[in-house]
Amino acid sequence: MRVHSDEQFGMVFPASPPHQHNSDYIISKIPLILAALLRLWFFIVSAGFLDAAIIERIYASYFVVDYEKTSRAWISSSIITFEFISSMLLASTFMLGLYSVNLILIGCALAVSLSLMVVMVTVGVFACLIIFILILLTVTFVTFCNEPHKAELSFAVVDLFIALSAVGIFLVFTMILREWKRSIRLCLNIPVPSCCRRVGFFKSKRIGTTETQDSVADQYFDRLRKAWHV
Protein backbone atom coordinates (compact mmCIF):
# COMPACT_ATOMS: atom_id res chain seq x y z
CA MET A 1 0.00 0.00 0.00
CA ARG A 2 2.91 2.31 0.75
CA VAL A 3 4.56 1.59 -2.60
CA HIS A 4 1.36 2.37 -4.44
CA SER A 5 0.97 5.75 -2.79
CA ASP A 6 4.61 6.61 -3.52
CA GLU A 7 4.08 5.78 -7.19
CA GLN A 8 1.04 8.00 -7.34
CA PHE A 9 2.96 10.75 -5.57
CA GLY A 10 5.77 10.40 -8.07
CA MET A 11 3.34 10.87 -10.95
CA VAL A 12 2.27 14.24 -9.53
CA PHE A 13 5.78 15.42 -8.62
CA PRO A 14 8.32 14.17 -11.18
CA ALA A 15 11.86 13.31 -10.23
CA SER A 16 14.41 16.07 -10.05
CA PRO A 17 16.02 16.60 -13.47
CA PRO A 18 19.79 16.45 -13.95
CA HIS A 19 21.79 19.62 -13.50
CA GLN A 20 22.58 19.97 -17.19
CA HIS A 21 18.88 20.01 -18.07
CA ASN A 22 17.87 22.72 -15.61
CA SER A 23 17.33 25.30 -18.35
CA ASP A 24 15.13 22.91 -20.30
CA TYR A 25 13.18 22.14 -17.15
CA ILE A 26 12.53 25.84 -16.53
CA ILE A 27 11.62 26.50 -20.15
CA SER A 28 9.14 23.63 -20.08
CA LYS A 29 7.26 25.38 -17.27
CA ILE A 30 6.92 28.69 -19.12
CA PRO A 31 4.05 27.46 -21.34
CA LEU A 32 2.20 26.38 -18.20
CA ILE A 33 2.50 29.86 -16.72
CA LEU A 34 1.32 31.40 -19.99
CA ALA A 35 -1.54 28.92 -20.09
CA ALA A 36 -2.63 30.10 -16.65
CA LEU A 37 -2.74 33.67 -17.94
CA LEU A 38 -4.58 32.72 -21.13
CA ARG A 39 -7.12 30.73 -19.13
CA LEU A 40 -8.56 34.00 -17.88
CA TRP A 41 -9.38 34.93 -21.47
CA PHE A 42 -10.52 31.48 -22.57
CA PHE A 43 -12.99 31.25 -19.69
CA ILE A 44 -14.78 34.23 -21.18
CA VAL A 45 -14.77 33.23 -24.84
CA SER A 46 -15.34 29.52 -24.27
CA ALA A 47 -19.06 30.21 -24.11
CA GLY A 48 -18.84 30.91 -27.84
CA PHE A 49 -18.86 27.18 -28.49
CA LEU A 50 -22.54 27.06 -27.55
CA ASP A 51 -23.27 29.97 -29.89
CA ALA A 52 -21.40 28.21 -32.68
CA ALA A 53 -23.40 25.01 -32.19
CA ILE A 54 -26.70 26.89 -32.25
CA ILE A 55 -25.76 28.92 -35.33
CA GLU A 56 -24.54 25.80 -37.11
CA ARG A 57 -27.76 23.91 -36.45
CA ILE A 58 -30.01 26.79 -37.50
CA TYR A 59 -28.28 27.64 -40.77
CA ALA A 60 -27.17 24.15 -41.76
CA SER A 61 -30.59 22.63 -41.10
CA TYR A 62 -32.14 25.25 -43.37
CA PHE A 63 -29.67 25.26 -46.26
CA VAL A 64 -28.35 21.66 -46.21
CA VAL A 65 -30.74 18.81 -46.89
CA ASP A 66 -28.64 15.91 -45.54
CA TYR A 67 -27.35 17.82 -42.51
CA GLU A 68 -28.71 15.26 -40.04
CA LYS A 69 -27.12 12.36 -41.96
CA THR A 70 -23.64 13.73 -42.71
CA SER A 71 -21.45 15.36 -40.08
CA ARG A 72 -19.52 18.46 -41.09
CA ALA A 73 -17.16 19.42 -38.31
CA TRP A 74 -15.57 22.21 -40.31
CA ILE A 75 -18.68 24.36 -39.88
CA SER A 76 -18.31 24.55 -36.11
CA SER A 77 -14.54 24.99 -36.40
CA SER A 78 -14.95 27.89 -38.83
CA ILE A 79 -17.55 29.60 -36.68
CA ILE A 80 -15.50 29.17 -33.49
CA THR A 81 -12.35 30.47 -35.19
CA PHE A 82 -14.18 33.49 -36.54
CA GLU A 83 -15.78 34.16 -33.16
CA PHE A 84 -12.45 33.93 -31.32
CA ILE A 85 -10.79 36.40 -33.71
CA SER A 86 -13.74 38.78 -33.72
CA SER A 87 -14.05 38.65 -29.93
CA MET A 88 -10.35 39.45 -29.56
CA LEU A 89 -10.65 42.42 -31.94
CA LEU A 90 -13.81 43.58 -30.22
CA ALA A 91 -12.23 43.29 -26.78
CA SER A 92 -9.13 45.19 -27.92
CA THR A 93 -11.21 47.94 -29.52
CA PHE A 94 -13.43 48.18 -26.46
CA MET A 95 -10.49 48.37 -24.07
CA LEU A 96 -8.77 51.08 -26.13
CA GLY A 97 -11.97 53.10 -26.27
CA LEU A 98 -12.59 52.55 -22.57
CA TYR A 99 -9.05 53.72 -21.82
CA SER A 100 -9.58 57.02 -23.63
CA VAL A 101 -12.95 57.52 -21.96
CA ASN A 102 -11.40 56.75 -18.60
CA LEU A 103 -8.76 59.43 -19.13
CA ILE A 104 -11.48 61.99 -19.86
CA LEU A 105 -13.52 60.94 -16.85
CA ILE A 106 -10.48 61.04 -14.59
CA GLY A 107 -9.63 64.54 -15.81
CA CYS A 108 -13.17 65.74 -15.03
CA ALA A 109 -13.36 63.93 -11.73
CA LEU A 110 -10.02 65.09 -10.32
CA ALA A 111 -11.20 68.68 -10.53
CA VAL A 112 -14.14 67.85 -8.29
CA SER A 113 -13.35 64.87 -6.10
CA LEU A 114 -10.14 64.38 -4.16
CA SER A 115 -11.25 60.94 -3.05
CA LEU A 116 -10.97 59.70 -6.64
CA MET A 117 -7.28 60.61 -6.59
CA VAL A 118 -6.89 58.54 -3.46
CA VAL A 119 -8.64 55.65 -5.19
CA MET A 120 -6.38 55.93 -8.23
CA VAL A 121 -3.28 55.96 -6.02
CA THR A 122 -4.62 52.87 -4.29
CA VAL A 123 -5.10 51.18 -7.65
CA GLY A 124 -1.53 52.05 -8.63
CA VAL A 125 -0.18 50.62 -5.40
CA PHE A 126 -2.33 47.53 -5.90
CA ALA A 127 -0.95 47.04 -9.43
CA CYS A 128 2.64 47.46 -8.24
CA LEU A 129 1.99 44.98 -5.45
CA ILE A 130 0.64 42.42 -7.92
CA ILE A 131 3.68 42.83 -10.19
CA PHE A 132 6.08 42.56 -7.25
CA ILE A 133 4.44 39.40 -5.88
CA LEU A 134 4.39 37.79 -9.34
CA ILE A 135 8.09 38.54 -9.82
CA LEU A 136 8.85 37.22 -6.33
CA LEU A 137 6.91 34.01 -6.94
CA THR A 138 8.60 33.54 -10.33
CA VAL A 139 12.05 33.96 -8.77
CA THR A 140 11.06 31.48 -6.06
CA PHE A 141 9.95 29.01 -8.72
CA VAL A 142 13.25 29.36 -10.60
CA THR A 143 15.25 29.06 -7.37
CA PHE A 144 13.64 25.77 -6.40
CA CYS A 145 13.66 24.30 -9.91
CA ASN A 146 15.95 21.48 -8.73
CA GLU A 147 13.48 20.48 -6.01
CA PRO A 148 10.30 19.22 -7.68
CA HIS A 149 8.13 19.46 -4.57
CA LYS A 150 8.92 23.11 -3.88
CA ALA A 151 8.85 23.97 -7.59
CA GLU A 152 5.37 22.52 -8.04
CA LEU A 153 4.20 24.31 -4.89
CA SER A 154 5.59 27.62 -6.17
CA PHE A 155 3.87 27.11 -9.49
CA ALA A 156 0.57 26.35 -7.75
CA VAL A 157 0.90 29.55 -5.71
CA VAL A 158 1.56 31.54 -8.90
CA ASP A 159 -1.54 30.05 -10.53
CA LEU A 160 -3.67 30.79 -7.46
CA PHE A 161 -2.38 34.35 -7.18
CA ILE A 162 -3.21 35.03 -10.84
CA ALA A 163 -6.79 33.92 -10.26
CA LEU A 164 -7.06 35.99 -7.08
CA SER A 165 -5.62 39.01 -8.87
CA ALA A 166 -8.33 38.79 -11.52
CA VAL A 167 -11.00 38.85 -8.80
CA GLY A 168 -9.28 41.73 -7.01
CA ILE A 169 -8.97 43.78 -10.21
CA PHE A 170 -12.68 43.28 -10.88
CA LEU A 171 -13.61 44.49 -7.38
CA VAL A 172 -11.32 47.53 -7.63
CA PHE A 173 -12.71 48.40 -11.07
CA THR A 174 -16.25 48.20 -9.66
CA MET A 175 -15.28 50.57 -6.85
CA ILE A 176 -13.73 53.02 -9.31
CA LEU A 177 -16.87 53.00 -11.46
CA ARG A 178 -18.97 53.90 -8.41
CA GLU A 179 -16.59 56.73 -7.59
CA TRP A 180 -16.65 57.98 -11.17
CA LYS A 181 -20.45 58.06 -11.21
CA ARG A 182 -20.48 60.16 -8.05
CA SER A 183 -17.83 62.55 -9.37
CA ILE A 184 -19.57 63.01 -12.71
CA ARG A 185 -22.86 63.68 -10.93
CA LEU A 186 -21.18 66.37 -8.81
CA CYS A 187 -19.36 67.85 -11.81
CA LEU A 188 -22.37 68.05 -14.13
CA ASN A 189 -24.88 68.75 -11.34
CA ILE A 190 -27.55 66.67 -13.05
CA PRO A 191 -30.22 64.91 -10.96
CA VAL A 192 -29.92 61.37 -12.26
CA PRO A 193 -32.86 59.25 -11.05
CA SER A 194 -32.30 55.82 -9.62
CA CYS A 195 -33.88 53.17 -11.83
CA CYS A 196 -33.36 50.46 -9.24
CA ARG A 197 -35.58 51.98 -6.59
CA ARG A 198 -38.46 53.02 -8.83
CA VAL A 199 -39.26 51.34 -12.13
CA GLY A 200 -42.57 52.78 -13.31
CA PHE A 201 -42.38 56.41 -12.16
CA PHE A 202 -40.16 59.05 -10.61
CA LYS A 203 -41.32 61.28 -7.77
CA SER A 204 -40.82 65.01 -8.04
CA LYS A 205 -42.14 68.13 -6.33
CA ARG A 206 -43.49 69.46 -9.62
CA ILE A 207 -45.73 66.44 -10.11
CA GLY A 208 -49.19 67.00 -8.68
CA THR A 209 -51.60 64.47 -7.32
CA THR A 210 -54.05 64.94 -10.20
CA GLU A 211 -51.59 63.87 -12.90
CA THR A 212 -51.96 60.45 -14.36
CA GLN A 213 -49.41 57.68 -14.27
CA ASP A 214 -48.70 58.12 -17.99
CA SER A 215 -47.63 61.75 -17.56
CA VAL A 216 -45.46 60.79 -14.61
CA ALA A 217 -43.74 58.12 -16.69
CA ASP A 218 -43.26 60.57 -19.57
CA GLN A 219 -41.60 63.09 -17.28
CA TYR A 220 -39.37 60.40 -15.83
CA PHE A 221 -38.14 59.20 -19.23
CA ASP A 222 -37.73 62.80 -20.39
CA ARG A 223 -35.42 63.53 -17.45
CA LEU A 224 -33.57 60.28 -18.07
CA ARG A 225 -33.09 61.16 -21.75
CA LYS A 226 -31.76 64.62 -20.91
CA ALA A 227 -29.38 63.21 -18.31
CA TRP A 228 -27.87 60.70 -20.74
CA HIS A 229 -27.62 63.16 -23.65
CA VAL A 230 -25.72 65.69 -21.57
mmCIF file of C-alpha atoms in Angstrom:
data_model
loop_
_atom_site.group_PDB
_atom_site.id
_atom_site.type_symbol
_atom_site.label_atom_id
_atom_site.label_comp_id
_atom_site.label_asym_id
_atom_site.label_seq_id
_atom_site.Cartn_x
_atom_site.Cartn_y
_atom_site.Cartn_z
ATOM 1 C CA MET A 1 0.000 0.000 0.000
ATOM 2 C CA ARG A 2 2.909 2.310 0.753
ATOM 3 C CA VAL A 3 4.558 1.587 -2.595
ATOM 4 C CA HIS A 4 1.364 2.365 -4.444
ATOM 5 C CA SER A 5 0.975 5.751 -2.786
ATOM 6 C CA ASP A 6 4.606 6.605 -3.522
ATOM 7 C CA GLU A 7 4.080 5.779 -7.195
ATOM 8 C CA GLN A 8 1.036 8.000 -7.336
ATOM 9 C CA PHE A 9 2.962 10.752 -5.566
ATOM 10 C CA GLY A 10 5.774 10.399 -8.065
ATOM 11 C CA MET A 11 3.338 10.870 -10.951
ATOM 12 C CA VAL A 12 2.269 14.241 -9.535
ATOM 13 C CA PHE A 13 5.783 15.424 -8.617
ATOM 14 C CA PRO A 14 8.323 14.171 -11.183
ATOM 15 C CA ALA A 15 11.863 13.315 -10.234
ATOM 16 C CA SER A 16 14.414 16.074 -10.054
ATOM 17 C CA PRO A 17 16.019 16.600 -13.471
ATOM 18 C CA PRO A 18 19.792 16.450 -13.948
ATOM 19 C CA HIS A 19 21.793 19.618 -13.500
ATOM 20 C CA GLN A 20 22.585 19.972 -17.187
ATOM 21 C CA HIS A 21 18.884 20.010 -18.065
ATOM 22 C CA ASN A 22 17.868 22.722 -15.606
ATOM 23 C CA SER A 23 17.335 25.299 -18.347
ATOM 24 C CA ASP A 24 15.134 22.908 -20.303
ATOM 25 C CA TYR A 25 13.183 22.138 -17.152
ATOM 26 C CA ILE A 26 12.527 25.841 -16.529
ATOM 27 C CA ILE A 27 11.615 26.501 -20.154
ATOM 28 C CA SER A 28 9.139 23.626 -20.084
ATOM 29 C CA LYS A 29 7.265 25.378 -17.274
ATOM 30 C CA ILE A 30 6.924 28.688 -19.119
ATOM 31 C CA PRO A 31 4.047 27.464 -21.338
ATOM 32 C CA LEU A 32 2.199 26.382 -18.204
ATOM 33 C CA ILE A 33 2.495 29.858 -16.724
ATOM 34 C CA LEU A 34 1.324 31.398 -19.994
ATOM 35 C CA ALA A 35 -1.545 28.916 -20.088
ATOM 36 C CA ALA A 36 -2.629 30.099 -16.646
ATOM 37 C CA LEU A 37 -2.736 33.666 -17.943
ATOM 38 C CA LEU A 38 -4.578 32.721 -21.128
ATOM 39 C CA ARG A 39 -7.117 30.732 -19.128
ATOM 40 C CA LEU A 40 -8.559 34.003 -17.876
ATOM 41 C CA TRP A 41 -9.380 34.926 -21.468
ATOM 42 C CA PHE A 42 -10.523 31.478 -22.570
ATOM 43 C CA PHE A 43 -12.987 31.245 -19.686
ATOM 44 C CA ILE A 44 -14.781 34.232 -21.182
ATOM 45 C CA VAL A 45 -14.768 33.232 -24.838
ATOM 46 C CA SER A 46 -15.339 29.515 -24.272
ATOM 47 C CA ALA A 47 -19.060 30.214 -24.106
ATOM 48 C CA GLY A 48 -18.839 30.913 -27.835
ATOM 49 C CA PHE A 49 -18.858 27.176 -28.493
ATOM 50 C CA LEU A 50 -22.537 27.063 -27.554
ATOM 51 C CA ASP A 51 -23.275 29.966 -29.889
ATOM 52 C CA ALA A 52 -21.395 28.211 -32.680
ATOM 53 C CA ALA A 53 -23.396 25.007 -32.190
ATOM 54 C CA ILE A 54 -26.703 26.893 -32.248
ATOM 55 C CA ILE A 55 -25.756 28.918 -35.335
ATOM 56 C CA GLU A 56 -24.538 25.801 -37.111
ATOM 57 C CA ARG A 57 -27.764 23.908 -36.452
ATOM 58 C CA ILE A 58 -30.010 26.788 -37.500
ATOM 59 C CA TYR A 59 -28.283 27.643 -40.765
ATOM 60 C CA ALA A 60 -27.165 24.154 -41.760
ATOM 61 C CA SER A 61 -30.590 22.632 -41.099
ATOM 62 C CA TYR A 62 -32.141 25.246 -43.366
ATOM 63 C CA PHE A 63 -29.666 25.257 -46.256
ATOM 64 C CA VAL A 64 -28.350 21.657 -46.208
ATOM 65 C CA VAL A 65 -30.738 18.807 -46.891
ATOM 66 C CA ASP A 66 -28.644 15.914 -45.537
ATOM 67 C CA TYR A 67 -27.350 17.820 -42.513
ATOM 68 C CA GLU A 68 -28.712 15.263 -40.039
ATOM 69 C CA LYS A 69 -27.121 12.359 -41.956
ATOM 70 C CA THR A 70 -23.645 13.726 -42.714
ATOM 71 C CA SER A 71 -21.452 15.359 -40.079
ATOM 72 C CA ARG A 72 -19.524 18.464 -41.093
ATOM 73 C CA ALA A 73 -17.164 19.423 -38.306
ATOM 74 C CA TRP A 74 -15.568 22.210 -40.313
ATOM 75 C CA ILE A 75 -18.676 24.358 -39.883
ATOM 76 C CA SER A 76 -18.307 24.553 -36.107
ATOM 77 C CA SER A 77 -14.541 24.988 -36.399
ATOM 78 C CA SER A 78 -14.946 27.885 -38.828
ATOM 79 C CA ILE A 79 -17.555 29.598 -36.677
ATOM 80 C CA ILE A 80 -15.504 29.166 -33.493
ATOM 81 C CA THR A 81 -12.346 30.471 -35.187
ATOM 82 C CA PHE A 82 -14.185 33.493 -36.540
ATOM 83 C CA GLU A 83 -15.776 34.160 -33.156
ATOM 84 C CA PHE A 84 -12.445 33.929 -31.322
ATOM 85 C CA ILE A 85 -10.793 36.398 -33.713
ATOM 86 C CA SER A 86 -13.742 38.781 -33.719
ATOM 87 C CA SER A 87 -14.050 38.647 -29.927
ATOM 88 C CA MET A 88 -10.349 39.454 -29.557
ATOM 89 C CA LEU A 89 -10.648 42.417 -31.941
ATOM 90 C CA LEU A 90 -13.811 43.584 -30.220
ATOM 91 C CA ALA A 91 -12.232 43.289 -26.782
ATOM 92 C CA SER A 92 -9.127 45.186 -27.916
ATOM 93 C CA THR A 93 -11.208 47.943 -29.518
ATOM 94 C CA PHE A 94 -13.427 48.184 -26.461
ATOM 95 C CA MET A 95 -10.491 48.370 -24.066
ATOM 96 C CA LEU A 96 -8.773 51.076 -26.134
ATOM 97 C CA GLY A 97 -11.974 53.096 -26.267
ATOM 98 C CA LEU A 98 -12.586 52.550 -22.572
ATOM 99 C CA TYR A 99 -9.050 53.725 -21.823
ATOM 100 C CA SER A 100 -9.584 57.023 -23.634
ATOM 101 C CA VAL A 101 -12.954 57.522 -21.959
ATOM 102 C CA ASN A 102 -11.401 56.749 -18.602
ATOM 103 C CA LEU A 103 -8.759 59.433 -19.127
ATOM 104 C CA ILE A 104 -11.475 61.987 -19.864
ATOM 105 C CA LEU A 105 -13.516 60.944 -16.849
ATOM 106 C CA ILE A 106 -10.478 61.039 -14.591
ATOM 107 C CA GLY A 107 -9.635 64.543 -15.810
ATOM 108 C CA CYS A 108 -13.175 65.742 -15.031
ATOM 109 C CA ALA A 109 -13.358 63.928 -11.726
ATOM 110 C CA LEU A 110 -10.024 65.086 -10.324
ATOM 111 C CA ALA A 111 -11.198 68.685 -10.531
ATOM 112 C CA VAL A 112 -14.145 67.855 -8.285
ATOM 113 C CA SER A 113 -13.350 64.871 -6.102
ATOM 114 C CA LEU A 114 -10.137 64.385 -4.158
ATOM 115 C CA SER A 115 -11.247 60.939 -3.049
ATOM 116 C CA LEU A 116 -10.966 59.698 -6.636
ATOM 117 C CA MET A 117 -7.279 60.613 -6.594
ATOM 118 C CA VAL A 118 -6.894 58.539 -3.458
ATOM 119 C CA VAL A 119 -8.639 55.654 -5.186
ATOM 120 C CA MET A 120 -6.376 55.935 -8.231
ATOM 121 C CA VAL A 121 -3.277 55.960 -6.025
ATOM 122 C CA THR A 122 -4.625 52.872 -4.287
ATOM 123 C CA VAL A 123 -5.101 51.182 -7.651
ATOM 124 C CA GLY A 124 -1.531 52.048 -8.632
ATOM 125 C CA VAL A 125 -0.179 50.620 -5.395
ATOM 126 C CA PHE A 126 -2.327 47.535 -5.895
ATOM 127 C CA ALA A 127 -0.955 47.035 -9.425
ATOM 128 C CA CYS A 128 2.637 47.459 -8.236
ATOM 129 C CA LEU A 129 1.992 44.978 -5.448
ATOM 130 C CA ILE A 130 0.641 42.423 -7.924
ATOM 131 C CA ILE A 131 3.677 42.826 -10.190
ATOM 132 C CA PHE A 132 6.077 42.558 -7.248
ATOM 133 C CA ILE A 133 4.444 39.405 -5.879
ATOM 134 C CA LEU A 134 4.389 37.786 -9.343
ATOM 135 C CA ILE A 135 8.088 38.537 -9.815
ATOM 136 C CA LEU A 136 8.849 37.220 -6.328
ATOM 137 C CA LEU A 137 6.909 34.007 -6.943
ATOM 138 C CA THR A 138 8.595 33.536 -10.325
ATOM 139 C CA VAL A 139 12.048 33.960 -8.769
ATOM 140 C CA THR A 140 11.060 31.482 -6.062
ATOM 141 C CA PHE A 141 9.948 29.012 -8.718
ATOM 142 C CA VAL A 142 13.249 29.356 -10.605
ATOM 143 C CA THR A 143 15.254 29.059 -7.373
ATOM 144 C CA PHE A 144 13.639 25.772 -6.396
ATOM 145 C CA CYS A 145 13.664 24.296 -9.912
ATOM 146 C CA ASN A 146 15.950 21.483 -8.726
ATOM 147 C CA GLU A 147 13.476 20.475 -6.011
ATOM 148 C CA PRO A 148 10.300 19.218 -7.676
ATOM 149 C CA HIS A 149 8.125 19.461 -4.567
ATOM 150 C CA LYS A 150 8.916 23.111 -3.885
ATOM 151 C CA ALA A 151 8.847 23.974 -7.591
ATOM 152 C CA GLU A 152 5.369 22.523 -8.038
ATOM 153 C CA LEU A 153 4.201 24.308 -4.892
ATOM 154 C CA SER A 154 5.587 27.618 -6.166
ATOM 155 C CA PHE A 155 3.868 27.109 -9.493
ATOM 156 C CA ALA A 156 0.568 26.348 -7.754
ATOM 157 C CA VAL A 157 0.897 29.547 -5.714
ATOM 158 C CA VAL A 158 1.555 31.544 -8.896
ATOM 159 C CA ASP A 159 -1.537 30.055 -10.528
ATOM 160 C CA LEU A 160 -3.670 30.789 -7.464
ATOM 161 C CA PHE A 161 -2.377 34.346 -7.181
ATOM 162 C CA ILE A 162 -3.207 35.035 -10.836
ATOM 163 C CA ALA A 163 -6.790 33.918 -10.264
ATOM 164 C CA LEU A 164 -7.062 35.988 -7.079
ATOM 165 C CA SER A 165 -5.616 39.012 -8.873
ATOM 166 C CA ALA A 166 -8.334 38.785 -11.516
ATOM 167 C CA VAL A 167 -10.996 38.854 -8.800
ATOM 168 C CA GLY A 168 -9.283 41.735 -7.012
ATOM 169 C CA ILE A 169 -8.973 43.781 -10.206
ATOM 170 C CA PHE A 170 -12.685 43.278 -10.877
ATOM 171 C CA LEU A 171 -13.614 44.492 -7.382
ATOM 172 C CA VAL A 172 -11.322 47.526 -7.627
ATOM 173 C CA PHE A 173 -12.706 48.395 -11.067
ATOM 174 C CA THR A 174 -16.250 48.203 -9.661
ATOM 175 C CA MET A 175 -15.276 50.568 -6.852
ATOM 176 C CA ILE A 176 -13.731 53.024 -9.313
ATOM 177 C CA LEU A 177 -16.865 53.004 -11.458
ATOM 178 C CA ARG A 178 -18.974 53.896 -8.414
ATOM 179 C CA GLU A 179 -16.589 56.734 -7.588
ATOM 180 C CA TRP A 180 -16.653 57.981 -11.169
ATOM 181 C CA LYS A 181 -20.448 58.065 -11.213
ATOM 182 C CA ARG A 182 -20.481 60.158 -8.046
ATOM 183 C CA SER A 183 -17.826 62.552 -9.372
ATOM 184 C CA ILE A 184 -19.574 63.007 -12.713
ATOM 185 C CA ARG A 185 -22.857 63.676 -10.931
ATOM 186 C CA LEU A 186 -21.182 66.375 -8.810
ATOM 187 C CA CYS A 187 -19.358 67.850 -11.807
ATOM 188 C CA LEU A 188 -22.367 68.054 -14.132
ATOM 189 C CA ASN A 189 -24.883 68.753 -11.336
ATOM 190 C CA ILE A 190 -27.552 66.675 -13.052
ATOM 191 C CA PRO A 191 -30.219 64.913 -10.956
ATOM 192 C CA VAL A 192 -29.915 61.372 -12.258
ATOM 193 C CA PRO A 193 -32.861 59.246 -11.048
ATOM 194 C CA SER A 194 -32.301 55.818 -9.617
ATOM 195 C CA CYS A 195 -33.879 53.168 -11.826
ATOM 196 C CA CYS A 196 -33.355 50.462 -9.238
ATOM 197 C CA ARG A 197 -35.580 51.984 -6.586
ATOM 198 C CA ARG A 198 -38.465 53.016 -8.833
ATOM 199 C CA VAL A 199 -39.263 51.340 -12.129
ATOM 200 C CA GLY A 200 -42.570 52.779 -13.309
ATOM 201 C CA PHE A 201 -42.376 56.407 -12.160
ATOM 202 C CA PHE A 202 -40.160 59.049 -10.609
ATOM 203 C CA LYS A 203 -41.322 61.280 -7.765
ATOM 204 C CA SER A 204 -40.820 65.010 -8.045
ATOM 205 C CA LYS A 205 -42.137 68.132 -6.328
ATOM 206 C CA ARG A 206 -43.491 69.462 -9.622
ATOM 207 C CA ILE A 207 -45.729 66.442 -10.107
ATOM 208 C CA GLY A 208 -49.193 66.999 -8.684
ATOM 209 C CA THR A 209 -51.596 64.468 -7.315
ATOM 210 C CA THR A 210 -54.054 64.945 -10.203
ATOM 211 C CA GLU A 211 -51.593 63.871 -12.900
ATOM 212 C CA THR A 212 -51.957 60.449 -14.356
ATOM 213 C CA GLN A 213 -49.413 57.685 -14.265
ATOM 214 C CA ASP A 214 -48.695 58.121 -17.993
ATOM 215 C CA SER A 215 -47.635 61.750 -17.560
ATOM 216 C CA VAL A 216 -45.461 60.790 -14.608
ATOM 217 C CA ALA A 217 -43.742 58.117 -16.693
ATOM 218 C CA ASP A 218 -43.255 60.575 -19.573
ATOM 219 C CA GLN A 219 -41.598 63.092 -17.279
ATOM 220 C CA TYR A 220 -39.371 60.404 -15.827
ATOM 221 C CA PHE A 221 -38.144 59.199 -19.228
ATOM 222 C CA ASP A 222 -37.727 62.796 -20.388
ATOM 223 C CA ARG A 223 -35.422 63.534 -17.452
ATOM 224 C CA LEU A 224 -33.566 60.284 -18.069
ATOM 225 C CA ARG A 225 -33.092 61.160 -21.751
ATOM 226 C CA LYS A 226 -31.758 64.623 -20.905
ATOM 227 C CA ALA A 227 -29.380 63.214 -18.313
ATOM 228 C CA TRP A 228 -27.867 60.705 -20.742
ATOM 229 C CA HIS A 229 -27.615 63.165 -23.646
ATOM 230 C CA VAL A 230 -25.722 65.692 -21.574
#
